[in-house]
mmCIF file of C-alpha atoms in Angstrom:
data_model
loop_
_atom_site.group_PDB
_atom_site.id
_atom_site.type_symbol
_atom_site.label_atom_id
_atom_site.label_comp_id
_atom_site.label_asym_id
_atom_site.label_seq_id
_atom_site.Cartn_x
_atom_site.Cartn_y
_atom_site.Cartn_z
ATOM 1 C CA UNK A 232 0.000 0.000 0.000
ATOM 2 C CA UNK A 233 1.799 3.191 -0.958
ATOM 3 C CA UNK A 234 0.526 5.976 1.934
ATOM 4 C CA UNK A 235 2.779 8.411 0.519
ATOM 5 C CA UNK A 236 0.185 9.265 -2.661
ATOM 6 C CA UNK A 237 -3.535 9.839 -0.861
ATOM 7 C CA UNK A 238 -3.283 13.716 -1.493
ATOM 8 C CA UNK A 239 -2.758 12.663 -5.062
ATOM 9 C CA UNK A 240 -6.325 12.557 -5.753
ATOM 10 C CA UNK A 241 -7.191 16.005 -4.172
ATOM 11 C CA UNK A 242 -6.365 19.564 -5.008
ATOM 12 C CA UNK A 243 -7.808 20.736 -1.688
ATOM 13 C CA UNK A 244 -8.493 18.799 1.554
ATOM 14 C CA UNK A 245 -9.892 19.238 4.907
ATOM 15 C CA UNK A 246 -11.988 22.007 6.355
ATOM 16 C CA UNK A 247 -10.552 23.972 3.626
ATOM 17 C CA UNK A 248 -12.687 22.243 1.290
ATOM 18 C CA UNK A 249 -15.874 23.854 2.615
ATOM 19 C CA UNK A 250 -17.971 26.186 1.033
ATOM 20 C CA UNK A 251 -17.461 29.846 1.577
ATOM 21 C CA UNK A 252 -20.374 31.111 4.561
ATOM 22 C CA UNK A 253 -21.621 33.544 1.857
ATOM 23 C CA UNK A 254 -23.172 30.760 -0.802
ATOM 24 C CA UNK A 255 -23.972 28.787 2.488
ATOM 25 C CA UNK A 256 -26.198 31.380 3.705
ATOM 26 C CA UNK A 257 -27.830 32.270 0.328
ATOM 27 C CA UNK A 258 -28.950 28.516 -0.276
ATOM 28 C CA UNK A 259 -30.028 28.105 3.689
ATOM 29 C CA UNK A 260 -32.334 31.211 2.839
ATOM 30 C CA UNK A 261 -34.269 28.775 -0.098
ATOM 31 C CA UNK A 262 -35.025 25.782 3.066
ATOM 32 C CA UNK A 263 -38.772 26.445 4.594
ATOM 33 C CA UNK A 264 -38.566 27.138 8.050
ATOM 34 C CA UNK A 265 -39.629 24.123 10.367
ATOM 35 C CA UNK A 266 -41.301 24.336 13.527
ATOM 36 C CA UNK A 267 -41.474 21.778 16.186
ATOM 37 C CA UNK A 268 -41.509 22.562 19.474
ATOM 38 C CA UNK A 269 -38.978 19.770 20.267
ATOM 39 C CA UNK A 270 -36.563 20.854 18.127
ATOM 40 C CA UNK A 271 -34.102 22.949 20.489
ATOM 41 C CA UNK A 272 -31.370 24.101 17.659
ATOM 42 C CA UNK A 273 -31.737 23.810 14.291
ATOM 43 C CA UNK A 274 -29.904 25.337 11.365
ATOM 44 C CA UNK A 275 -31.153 29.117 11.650
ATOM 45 C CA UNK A 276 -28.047 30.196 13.984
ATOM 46 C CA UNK A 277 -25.368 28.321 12.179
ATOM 47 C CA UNK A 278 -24.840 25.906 15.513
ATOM 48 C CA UNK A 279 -22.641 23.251 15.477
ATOM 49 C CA UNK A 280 -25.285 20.724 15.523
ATOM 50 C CA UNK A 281 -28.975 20.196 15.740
ATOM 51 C CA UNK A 282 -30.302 19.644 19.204
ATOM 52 C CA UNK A 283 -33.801 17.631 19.338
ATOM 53 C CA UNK A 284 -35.371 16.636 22.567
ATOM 54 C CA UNK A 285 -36.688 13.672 23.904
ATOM 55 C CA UNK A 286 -37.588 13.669 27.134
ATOM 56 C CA UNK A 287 -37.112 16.388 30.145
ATOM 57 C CA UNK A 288 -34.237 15.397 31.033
ATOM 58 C CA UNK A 289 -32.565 14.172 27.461
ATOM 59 C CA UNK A 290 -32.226 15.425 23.995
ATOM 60 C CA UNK A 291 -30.252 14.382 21.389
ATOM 61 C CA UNK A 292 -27.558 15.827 19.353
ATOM 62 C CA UNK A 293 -27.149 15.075 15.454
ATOM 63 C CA UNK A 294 -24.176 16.129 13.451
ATOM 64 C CA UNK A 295 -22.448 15.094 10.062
ATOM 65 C CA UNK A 296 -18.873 16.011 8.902
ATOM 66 C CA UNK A 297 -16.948 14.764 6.104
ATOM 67 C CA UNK A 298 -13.703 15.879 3.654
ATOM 68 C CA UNK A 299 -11.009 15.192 0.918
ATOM 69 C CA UNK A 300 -7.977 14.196 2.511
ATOM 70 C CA UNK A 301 -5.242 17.051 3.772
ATOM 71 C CA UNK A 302 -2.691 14.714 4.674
ATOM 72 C CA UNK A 303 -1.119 11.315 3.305
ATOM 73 C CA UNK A 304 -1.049 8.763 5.596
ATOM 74 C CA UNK A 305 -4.805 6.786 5.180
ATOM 75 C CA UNK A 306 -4.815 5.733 8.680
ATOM 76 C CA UNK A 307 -3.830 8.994 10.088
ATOM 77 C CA UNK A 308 -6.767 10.917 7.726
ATOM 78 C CA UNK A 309 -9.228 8.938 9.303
ATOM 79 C CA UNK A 310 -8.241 9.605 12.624
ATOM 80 C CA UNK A 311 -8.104 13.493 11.813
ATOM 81 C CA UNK A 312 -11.483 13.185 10.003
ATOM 82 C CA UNK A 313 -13.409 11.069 12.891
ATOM 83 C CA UNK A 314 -11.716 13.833 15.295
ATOM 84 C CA UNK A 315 -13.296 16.552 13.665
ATOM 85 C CA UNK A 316 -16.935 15.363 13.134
ATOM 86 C CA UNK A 317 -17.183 14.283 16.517
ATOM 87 C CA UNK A 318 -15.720 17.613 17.665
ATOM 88 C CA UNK A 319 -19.359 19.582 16.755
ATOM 89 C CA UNK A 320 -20.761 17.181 19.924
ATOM 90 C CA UNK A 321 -18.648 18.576 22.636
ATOM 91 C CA UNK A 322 -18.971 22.032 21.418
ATOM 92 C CA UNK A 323 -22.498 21.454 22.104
ATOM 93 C CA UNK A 324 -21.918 20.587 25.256
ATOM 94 C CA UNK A 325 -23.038 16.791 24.956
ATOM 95 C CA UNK A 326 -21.231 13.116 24.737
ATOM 96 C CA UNK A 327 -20.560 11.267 22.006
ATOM 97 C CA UNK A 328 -23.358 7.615 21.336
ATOM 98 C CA UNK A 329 -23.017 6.491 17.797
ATOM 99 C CA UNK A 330 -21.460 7.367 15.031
ATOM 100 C CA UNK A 331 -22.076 6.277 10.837
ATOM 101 C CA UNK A 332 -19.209 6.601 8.381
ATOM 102 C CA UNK A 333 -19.529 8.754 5.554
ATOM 103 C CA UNK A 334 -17.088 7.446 2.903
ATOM 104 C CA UNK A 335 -16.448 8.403 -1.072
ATOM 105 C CA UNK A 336 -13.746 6.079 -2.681
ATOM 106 C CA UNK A 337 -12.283 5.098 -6.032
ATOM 107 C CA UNK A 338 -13.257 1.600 -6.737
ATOM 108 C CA UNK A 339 -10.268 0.935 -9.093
ATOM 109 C CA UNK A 340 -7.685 1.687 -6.125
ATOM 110 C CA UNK A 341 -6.293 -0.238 -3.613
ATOM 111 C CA UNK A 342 -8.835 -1.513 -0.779
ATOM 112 C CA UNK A 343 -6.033 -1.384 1.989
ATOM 113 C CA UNK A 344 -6.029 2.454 1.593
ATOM 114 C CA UNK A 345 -9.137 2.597 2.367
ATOM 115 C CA UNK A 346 -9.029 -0.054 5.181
ATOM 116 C CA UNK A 347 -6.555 2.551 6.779
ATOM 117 C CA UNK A 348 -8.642 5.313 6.618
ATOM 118 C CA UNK A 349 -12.182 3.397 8.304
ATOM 119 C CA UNK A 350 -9.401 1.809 11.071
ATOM 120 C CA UNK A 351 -8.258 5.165 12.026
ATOM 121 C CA UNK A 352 -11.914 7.002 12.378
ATOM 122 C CA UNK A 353 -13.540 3.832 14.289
ATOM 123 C CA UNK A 354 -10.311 4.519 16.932
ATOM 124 C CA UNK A 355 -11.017 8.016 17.347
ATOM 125 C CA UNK A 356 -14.901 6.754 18.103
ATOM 126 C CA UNK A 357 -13.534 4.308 20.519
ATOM 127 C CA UNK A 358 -11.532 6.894 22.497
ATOM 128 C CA UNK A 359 -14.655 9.459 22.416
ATOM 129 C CA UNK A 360 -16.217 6.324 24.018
ATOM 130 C CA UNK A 361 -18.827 5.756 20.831
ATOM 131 C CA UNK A 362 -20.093 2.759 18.834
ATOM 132 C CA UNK A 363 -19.500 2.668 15.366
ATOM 133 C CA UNK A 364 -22.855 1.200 13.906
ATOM 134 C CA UNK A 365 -22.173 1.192 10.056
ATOM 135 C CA UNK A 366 -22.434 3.886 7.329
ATOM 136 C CA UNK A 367 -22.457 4.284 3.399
ATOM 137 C CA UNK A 368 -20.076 4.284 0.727
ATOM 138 C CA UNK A 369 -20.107 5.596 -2.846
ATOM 139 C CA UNK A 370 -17.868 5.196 -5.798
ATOM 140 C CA UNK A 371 -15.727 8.594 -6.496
ATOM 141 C CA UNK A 372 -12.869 9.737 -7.928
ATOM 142 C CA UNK A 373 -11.860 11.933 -5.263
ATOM 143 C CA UNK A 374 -11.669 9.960 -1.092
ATOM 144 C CA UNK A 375 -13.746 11.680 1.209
ATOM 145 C CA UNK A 376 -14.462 10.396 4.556
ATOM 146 C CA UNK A 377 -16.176 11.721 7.750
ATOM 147 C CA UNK A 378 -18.964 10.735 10.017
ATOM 148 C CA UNK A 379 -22.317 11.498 10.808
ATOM 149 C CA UNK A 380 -22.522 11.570 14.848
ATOM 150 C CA UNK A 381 -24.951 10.958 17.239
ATOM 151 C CA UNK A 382 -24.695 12.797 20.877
ATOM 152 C CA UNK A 383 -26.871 13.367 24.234
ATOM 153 C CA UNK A 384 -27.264 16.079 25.400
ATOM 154 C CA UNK A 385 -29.352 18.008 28.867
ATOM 155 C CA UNK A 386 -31.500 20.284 27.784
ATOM 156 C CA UNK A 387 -30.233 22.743 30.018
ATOM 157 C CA UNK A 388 -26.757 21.818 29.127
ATOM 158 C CA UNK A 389 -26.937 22.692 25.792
ATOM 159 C CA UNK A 390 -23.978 24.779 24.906
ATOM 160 C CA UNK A 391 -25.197 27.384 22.046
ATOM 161 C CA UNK A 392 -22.650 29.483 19.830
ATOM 162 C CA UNK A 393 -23.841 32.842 20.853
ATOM 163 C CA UNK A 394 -25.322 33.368 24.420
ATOM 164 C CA UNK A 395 -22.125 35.204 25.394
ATOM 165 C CA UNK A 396 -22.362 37.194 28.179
ATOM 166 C CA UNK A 397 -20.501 40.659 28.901
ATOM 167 C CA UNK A 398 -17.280 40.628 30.302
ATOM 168 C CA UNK A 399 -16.719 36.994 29.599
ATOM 169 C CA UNK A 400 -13.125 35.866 28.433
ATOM 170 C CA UNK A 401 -12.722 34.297 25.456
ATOM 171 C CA UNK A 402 -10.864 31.004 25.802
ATOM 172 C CA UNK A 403 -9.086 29.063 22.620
ATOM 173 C CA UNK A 404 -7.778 25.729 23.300
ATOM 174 C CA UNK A 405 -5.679 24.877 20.123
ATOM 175 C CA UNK A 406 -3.202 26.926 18.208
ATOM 176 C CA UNK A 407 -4.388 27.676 14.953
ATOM 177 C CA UNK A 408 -2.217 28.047 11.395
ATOM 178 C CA UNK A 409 -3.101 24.473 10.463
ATOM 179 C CA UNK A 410 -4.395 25.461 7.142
ATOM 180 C CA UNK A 411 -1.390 27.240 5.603
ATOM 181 C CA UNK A 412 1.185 24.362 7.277
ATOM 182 C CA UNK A 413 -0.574 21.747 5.933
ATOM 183 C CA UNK A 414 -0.974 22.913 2.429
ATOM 184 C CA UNK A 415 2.453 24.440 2.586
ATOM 185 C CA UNK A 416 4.136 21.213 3.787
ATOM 186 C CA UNK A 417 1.938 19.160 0.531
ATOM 187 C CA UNK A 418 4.183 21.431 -1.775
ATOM 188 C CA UNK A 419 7.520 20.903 0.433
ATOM 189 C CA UNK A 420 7.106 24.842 1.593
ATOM 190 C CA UNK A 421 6.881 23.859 5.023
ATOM 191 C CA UNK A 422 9.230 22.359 7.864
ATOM 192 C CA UNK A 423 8.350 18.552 9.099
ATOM 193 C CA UNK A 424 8.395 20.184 12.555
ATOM 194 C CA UNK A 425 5.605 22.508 11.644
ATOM 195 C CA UNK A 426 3.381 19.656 9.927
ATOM 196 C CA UNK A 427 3.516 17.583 13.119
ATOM 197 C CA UNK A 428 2.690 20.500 15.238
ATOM 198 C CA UNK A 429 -0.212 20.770 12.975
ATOM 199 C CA UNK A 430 -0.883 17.005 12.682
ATOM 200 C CA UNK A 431 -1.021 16.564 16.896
ATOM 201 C CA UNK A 432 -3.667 19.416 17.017
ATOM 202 C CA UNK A 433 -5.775 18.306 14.154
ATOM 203 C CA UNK A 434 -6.267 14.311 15.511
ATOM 204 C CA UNK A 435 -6.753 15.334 19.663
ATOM 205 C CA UNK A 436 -10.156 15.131 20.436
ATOM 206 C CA UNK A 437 -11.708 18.224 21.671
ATOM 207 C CA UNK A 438 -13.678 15.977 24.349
ATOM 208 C CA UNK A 439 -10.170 16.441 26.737
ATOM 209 C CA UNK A 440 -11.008 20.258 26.678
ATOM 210 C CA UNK A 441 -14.280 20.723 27.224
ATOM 211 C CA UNK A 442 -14.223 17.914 30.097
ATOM 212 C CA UNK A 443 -12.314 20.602 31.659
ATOM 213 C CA UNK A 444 -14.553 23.704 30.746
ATOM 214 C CA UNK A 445 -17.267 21.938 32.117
ATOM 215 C CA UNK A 446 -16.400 22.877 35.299
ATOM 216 C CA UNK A 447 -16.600 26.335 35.081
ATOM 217 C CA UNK A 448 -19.175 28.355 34.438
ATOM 218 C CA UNK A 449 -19.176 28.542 30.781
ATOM 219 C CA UNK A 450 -21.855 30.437 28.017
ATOM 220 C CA UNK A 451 -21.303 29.161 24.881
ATOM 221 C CA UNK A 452 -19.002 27.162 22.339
ATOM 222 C CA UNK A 453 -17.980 26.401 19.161
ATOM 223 C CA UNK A 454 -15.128 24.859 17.220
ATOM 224 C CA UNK A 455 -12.596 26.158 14.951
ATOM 225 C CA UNK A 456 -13.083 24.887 11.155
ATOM 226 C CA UNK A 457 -13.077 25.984 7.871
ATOM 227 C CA UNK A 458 -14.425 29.426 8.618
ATOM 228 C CA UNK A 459 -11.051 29.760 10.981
ATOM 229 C CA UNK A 460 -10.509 31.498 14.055
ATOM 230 C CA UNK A 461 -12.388 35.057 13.009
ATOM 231 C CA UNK A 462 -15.246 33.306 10.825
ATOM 232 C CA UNK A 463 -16.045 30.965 14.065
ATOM 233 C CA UNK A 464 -15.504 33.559 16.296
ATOM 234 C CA UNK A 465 -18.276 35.729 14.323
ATOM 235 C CA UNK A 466 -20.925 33.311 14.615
ATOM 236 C CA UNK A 467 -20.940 33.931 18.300
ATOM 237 C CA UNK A 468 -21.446 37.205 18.193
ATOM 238 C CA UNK A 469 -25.121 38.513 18.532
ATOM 239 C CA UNK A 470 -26.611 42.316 18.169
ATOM 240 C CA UNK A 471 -26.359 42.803 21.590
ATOM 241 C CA UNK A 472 -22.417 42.199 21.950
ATOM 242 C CA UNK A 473 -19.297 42.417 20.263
ATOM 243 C CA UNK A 474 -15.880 40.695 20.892
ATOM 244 C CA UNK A 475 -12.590 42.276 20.871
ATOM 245 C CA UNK A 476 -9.450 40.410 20.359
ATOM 246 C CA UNK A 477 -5.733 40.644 21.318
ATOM 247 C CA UNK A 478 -3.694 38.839 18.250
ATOM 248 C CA UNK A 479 -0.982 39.453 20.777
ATOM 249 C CA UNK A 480 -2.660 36.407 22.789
ATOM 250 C CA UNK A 481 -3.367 34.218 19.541
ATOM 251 C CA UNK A 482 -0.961 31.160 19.908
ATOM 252 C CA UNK A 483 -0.311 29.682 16.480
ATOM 253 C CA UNK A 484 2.097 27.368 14.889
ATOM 254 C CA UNK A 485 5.286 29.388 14.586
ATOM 255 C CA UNK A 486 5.883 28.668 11.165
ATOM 256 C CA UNK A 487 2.476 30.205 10.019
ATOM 257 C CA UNK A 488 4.113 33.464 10.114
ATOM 258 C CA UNK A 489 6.552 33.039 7.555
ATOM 259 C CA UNK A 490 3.911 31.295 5.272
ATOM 260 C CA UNK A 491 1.607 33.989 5.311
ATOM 261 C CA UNK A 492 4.328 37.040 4.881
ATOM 262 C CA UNK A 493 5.147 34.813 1.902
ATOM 263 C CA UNK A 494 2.035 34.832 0.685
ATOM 264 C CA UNK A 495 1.947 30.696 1.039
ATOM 265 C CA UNK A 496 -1.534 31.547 2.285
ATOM 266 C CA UNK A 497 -5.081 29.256 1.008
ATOM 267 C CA UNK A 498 -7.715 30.589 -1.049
ATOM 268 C CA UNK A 499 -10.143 29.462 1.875
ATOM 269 C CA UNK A 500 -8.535 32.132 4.037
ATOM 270 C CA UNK A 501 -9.073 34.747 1.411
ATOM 271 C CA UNK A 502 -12.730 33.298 0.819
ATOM 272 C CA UNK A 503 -12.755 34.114 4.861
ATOM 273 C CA UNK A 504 -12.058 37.526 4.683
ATOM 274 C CA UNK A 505 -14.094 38.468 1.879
ATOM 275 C CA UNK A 506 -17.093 36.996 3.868
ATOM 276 C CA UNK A 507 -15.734 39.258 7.289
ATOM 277 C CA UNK A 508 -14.745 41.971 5.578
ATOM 278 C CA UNK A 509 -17.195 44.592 6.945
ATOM 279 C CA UNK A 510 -17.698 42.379 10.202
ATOM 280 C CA UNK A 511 -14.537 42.772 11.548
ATOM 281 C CA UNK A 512 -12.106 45.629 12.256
ATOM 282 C CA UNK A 513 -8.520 45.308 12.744
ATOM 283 C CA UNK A 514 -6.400 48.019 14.754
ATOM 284 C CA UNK A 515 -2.237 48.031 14.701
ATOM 285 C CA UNK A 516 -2.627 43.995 13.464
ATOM 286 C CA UNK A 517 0.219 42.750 11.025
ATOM 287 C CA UNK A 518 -0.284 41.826 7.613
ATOM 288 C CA UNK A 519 0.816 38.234 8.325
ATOM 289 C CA UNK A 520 -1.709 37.994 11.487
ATOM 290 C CA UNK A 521 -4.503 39.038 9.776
ATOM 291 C CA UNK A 522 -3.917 35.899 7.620
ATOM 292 C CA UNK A 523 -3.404 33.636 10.463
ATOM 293 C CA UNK A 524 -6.464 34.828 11.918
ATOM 294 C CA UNK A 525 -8.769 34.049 8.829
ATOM 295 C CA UNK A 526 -6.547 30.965 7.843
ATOM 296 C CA UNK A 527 -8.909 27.986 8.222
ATOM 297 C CA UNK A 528 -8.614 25.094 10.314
ATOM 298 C CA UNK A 529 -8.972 21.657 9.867
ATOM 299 C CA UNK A 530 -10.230 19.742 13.463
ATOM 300 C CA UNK A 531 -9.276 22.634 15.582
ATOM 301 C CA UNK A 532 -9.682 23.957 18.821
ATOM 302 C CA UNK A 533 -12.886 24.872 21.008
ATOM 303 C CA UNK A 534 -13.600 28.673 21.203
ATOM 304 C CA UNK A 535 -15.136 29.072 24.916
ATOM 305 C CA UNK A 536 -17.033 32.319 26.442
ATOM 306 C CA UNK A 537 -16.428 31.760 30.283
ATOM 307 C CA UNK A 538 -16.801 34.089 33.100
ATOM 308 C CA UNK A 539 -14.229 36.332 33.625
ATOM 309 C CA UNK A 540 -13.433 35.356 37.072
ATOM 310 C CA UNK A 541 -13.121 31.453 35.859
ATOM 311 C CA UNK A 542 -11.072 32.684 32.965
ATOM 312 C CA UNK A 543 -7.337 32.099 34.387
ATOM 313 C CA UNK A 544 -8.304 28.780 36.344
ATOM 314 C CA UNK A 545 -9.694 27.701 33.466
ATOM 315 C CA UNK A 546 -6.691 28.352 31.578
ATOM 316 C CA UNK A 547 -4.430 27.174 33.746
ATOM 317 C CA UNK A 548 -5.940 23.383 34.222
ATOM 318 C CA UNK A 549 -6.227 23.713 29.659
ATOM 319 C CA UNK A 550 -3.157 23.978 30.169
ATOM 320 C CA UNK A 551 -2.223 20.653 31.963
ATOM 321 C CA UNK A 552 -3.477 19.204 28.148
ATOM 322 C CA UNK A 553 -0.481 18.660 25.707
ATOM 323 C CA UNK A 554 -1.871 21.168 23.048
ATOM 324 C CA UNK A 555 -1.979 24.816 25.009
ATOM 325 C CA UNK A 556 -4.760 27.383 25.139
ATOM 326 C CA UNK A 557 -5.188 31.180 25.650
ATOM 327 C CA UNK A 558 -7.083 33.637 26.553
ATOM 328 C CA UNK A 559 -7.574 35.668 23.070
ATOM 329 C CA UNK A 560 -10.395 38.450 24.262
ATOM 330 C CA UNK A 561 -13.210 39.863 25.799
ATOM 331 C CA UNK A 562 -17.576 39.739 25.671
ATOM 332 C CA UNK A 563 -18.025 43.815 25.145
ATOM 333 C CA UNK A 564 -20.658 46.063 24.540
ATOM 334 C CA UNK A 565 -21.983 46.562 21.016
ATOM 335 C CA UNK A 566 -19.674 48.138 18.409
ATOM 336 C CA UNK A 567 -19.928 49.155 15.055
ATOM 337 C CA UNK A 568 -18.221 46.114 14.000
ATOM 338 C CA UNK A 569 -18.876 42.784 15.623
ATOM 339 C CA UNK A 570 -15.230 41.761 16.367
ATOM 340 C CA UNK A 571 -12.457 44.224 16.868
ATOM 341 C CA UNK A 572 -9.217 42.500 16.517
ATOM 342 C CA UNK A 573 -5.997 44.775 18.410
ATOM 343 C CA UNK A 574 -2.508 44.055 17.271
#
């Protein structure tokens, strides 16, 4: 089995293969609205699942994520995949039941790629402590793979993208620059080093973190993807707050800065800012940052509103993890712009 050649059959991979937010919300606008009263979050607030109840005390959560491949080893896509699609159930606050695979594969190539890829996503199940129950296949020219996840949830536990609260710290618990390493390290641009930074963040399960944030008091959630940190960060934003930023507080892979000042940047970043253009202001922020900030990410990190004065314990048991967080900015009253971003 040669694992050296999966990204042969892509020219994009990841979370960077997802449709810009702009056509997303043009097409959502043609769906007829749904009503149930059962139905707790649906698609109207860009969540990062749906949320339907069953019972007082238990709702489920229903989510579905799947990509090309953005790295070369089979075994180590899947796990990377599988991490992702389960992420959207912690950052709704639930645990992880059953999961479905979600697979596209060329029928003419070599079934022990594709053995590699299923072995590594039913792991990552295992170690969310899920059952893999099945799935579906089709015959494509292009791998894909993800899952479509199953959660439970509280209804009172429900973590929601945007019930921020003022004053709140904003907590990030990966680095980010995962987009522009990994697509810089396909064309030999960037450093091993740098790859494997990006490789550790991308396949960690963001159940480890939010175990931990559950034990503050916590507002709302979401994960870093394709829309990277700024795009994500938007969606929690309502008309009744803004966020402002430090980049100074950002951690990112190191070698992210050098990629972006060389303009080794991904048109999904630039599809980013075009989307945020007039929704977020940047003050005394480098060129190269700016990038970082809109570069998207594939499986990253949670983005968590907690109360200010749980923000540094917080922080400090994040950081007993092996991939560190920070404390990137503040819940603030409205502003013309719904995220300022400080350099």
């Amino acid at each position: 089995m040669d694992t050296r050649k999966l990204n042969k059959f892509t020219t994009c991979g990841g979370c960077i293969a997802k449709l810009p937010q702009g056509l997303l919300k043009n097409a959502l606008g043609n769906i007829p609205a749904f009503s149930d009263p059962n139905l707790l979050v649906g698609f109207d607030t860009s969540d990062d699942g749906a949320v339907y109840q069953l019972q007082d005390d238990l709702a489920v959560i229903q989510t579905l994520d799947f990509f090309p491949p953005m790295v070369n080893d089979p075994y180590l896509f899947g796990k990377i995949a599988a991490a992702n699609a389960l992420s959207d159930i912690y950052a709704m606050g639930g645990q992880v039941k059953t999961a479905l695979n979600i697979v596209c594969f060329p029928e003419d190539e070599d079934p022990a790629i594709l053995g590699a890829i299923l072995r590594g996503g039913a792991e990552k199940v295992q170690e969310a402590g899920g059952v893999l129950c099945g799935g579906h296949s089709i015959n494509d020219k292009e791998p894909k793979y993800g899952l479509s996840v199953t959660g439970v949830v509280h209804p009172e536990r429900i973590m929601h993208n945007n019930r921020c609260r003022f004053g709140d710290k904003i907590v990030l618990t990966k680095p980010i620059g995962v987009g522009m390493v990994t697509s810089a390290y396909k064309v030999g641009e960037a450093s091993r080093e740098s790859y494997e930074q990006a490789v550790a963040g991308m396949q960690t399960l963001n159940k480890y973190a939010f175990d931990i944030a559950a034990r503050y008091r916590i507002h709302s959630c979401t994960d870093v993807t394709g829309f990277g940190f700024l795009g994500h960060l938007n969606e929690m934003v309502t008309n009744d707050y803004s966020i402002r930023v430090d980049s100074r507080q950002v951690l990112y892979i190191p070698e992210a800065w050098r990629l972006a000042e060389e303009f080794l940047v991904t048109g999904g970043g630039q599809k980013n800012r075009t989307f945020l253009q007039a929704k977020v202001c940047f003050y005394n922020v480098p060129p190269a940052m700016e990038e970082i900030l809109f570069d998207p990410q594939t499986s990253g990190g949670l983005l968590i509103s907690v109360a200010a004065d749980d923000a540094t314990a917080l922080l400090a048991e994040l950081n007993t993890l092996e991939l560190a967080s920070c404390i990137v900015g503040e819940v603030v009253e409205r502003a013309e712009h719904n995220i300022v971003v400080y350099g």
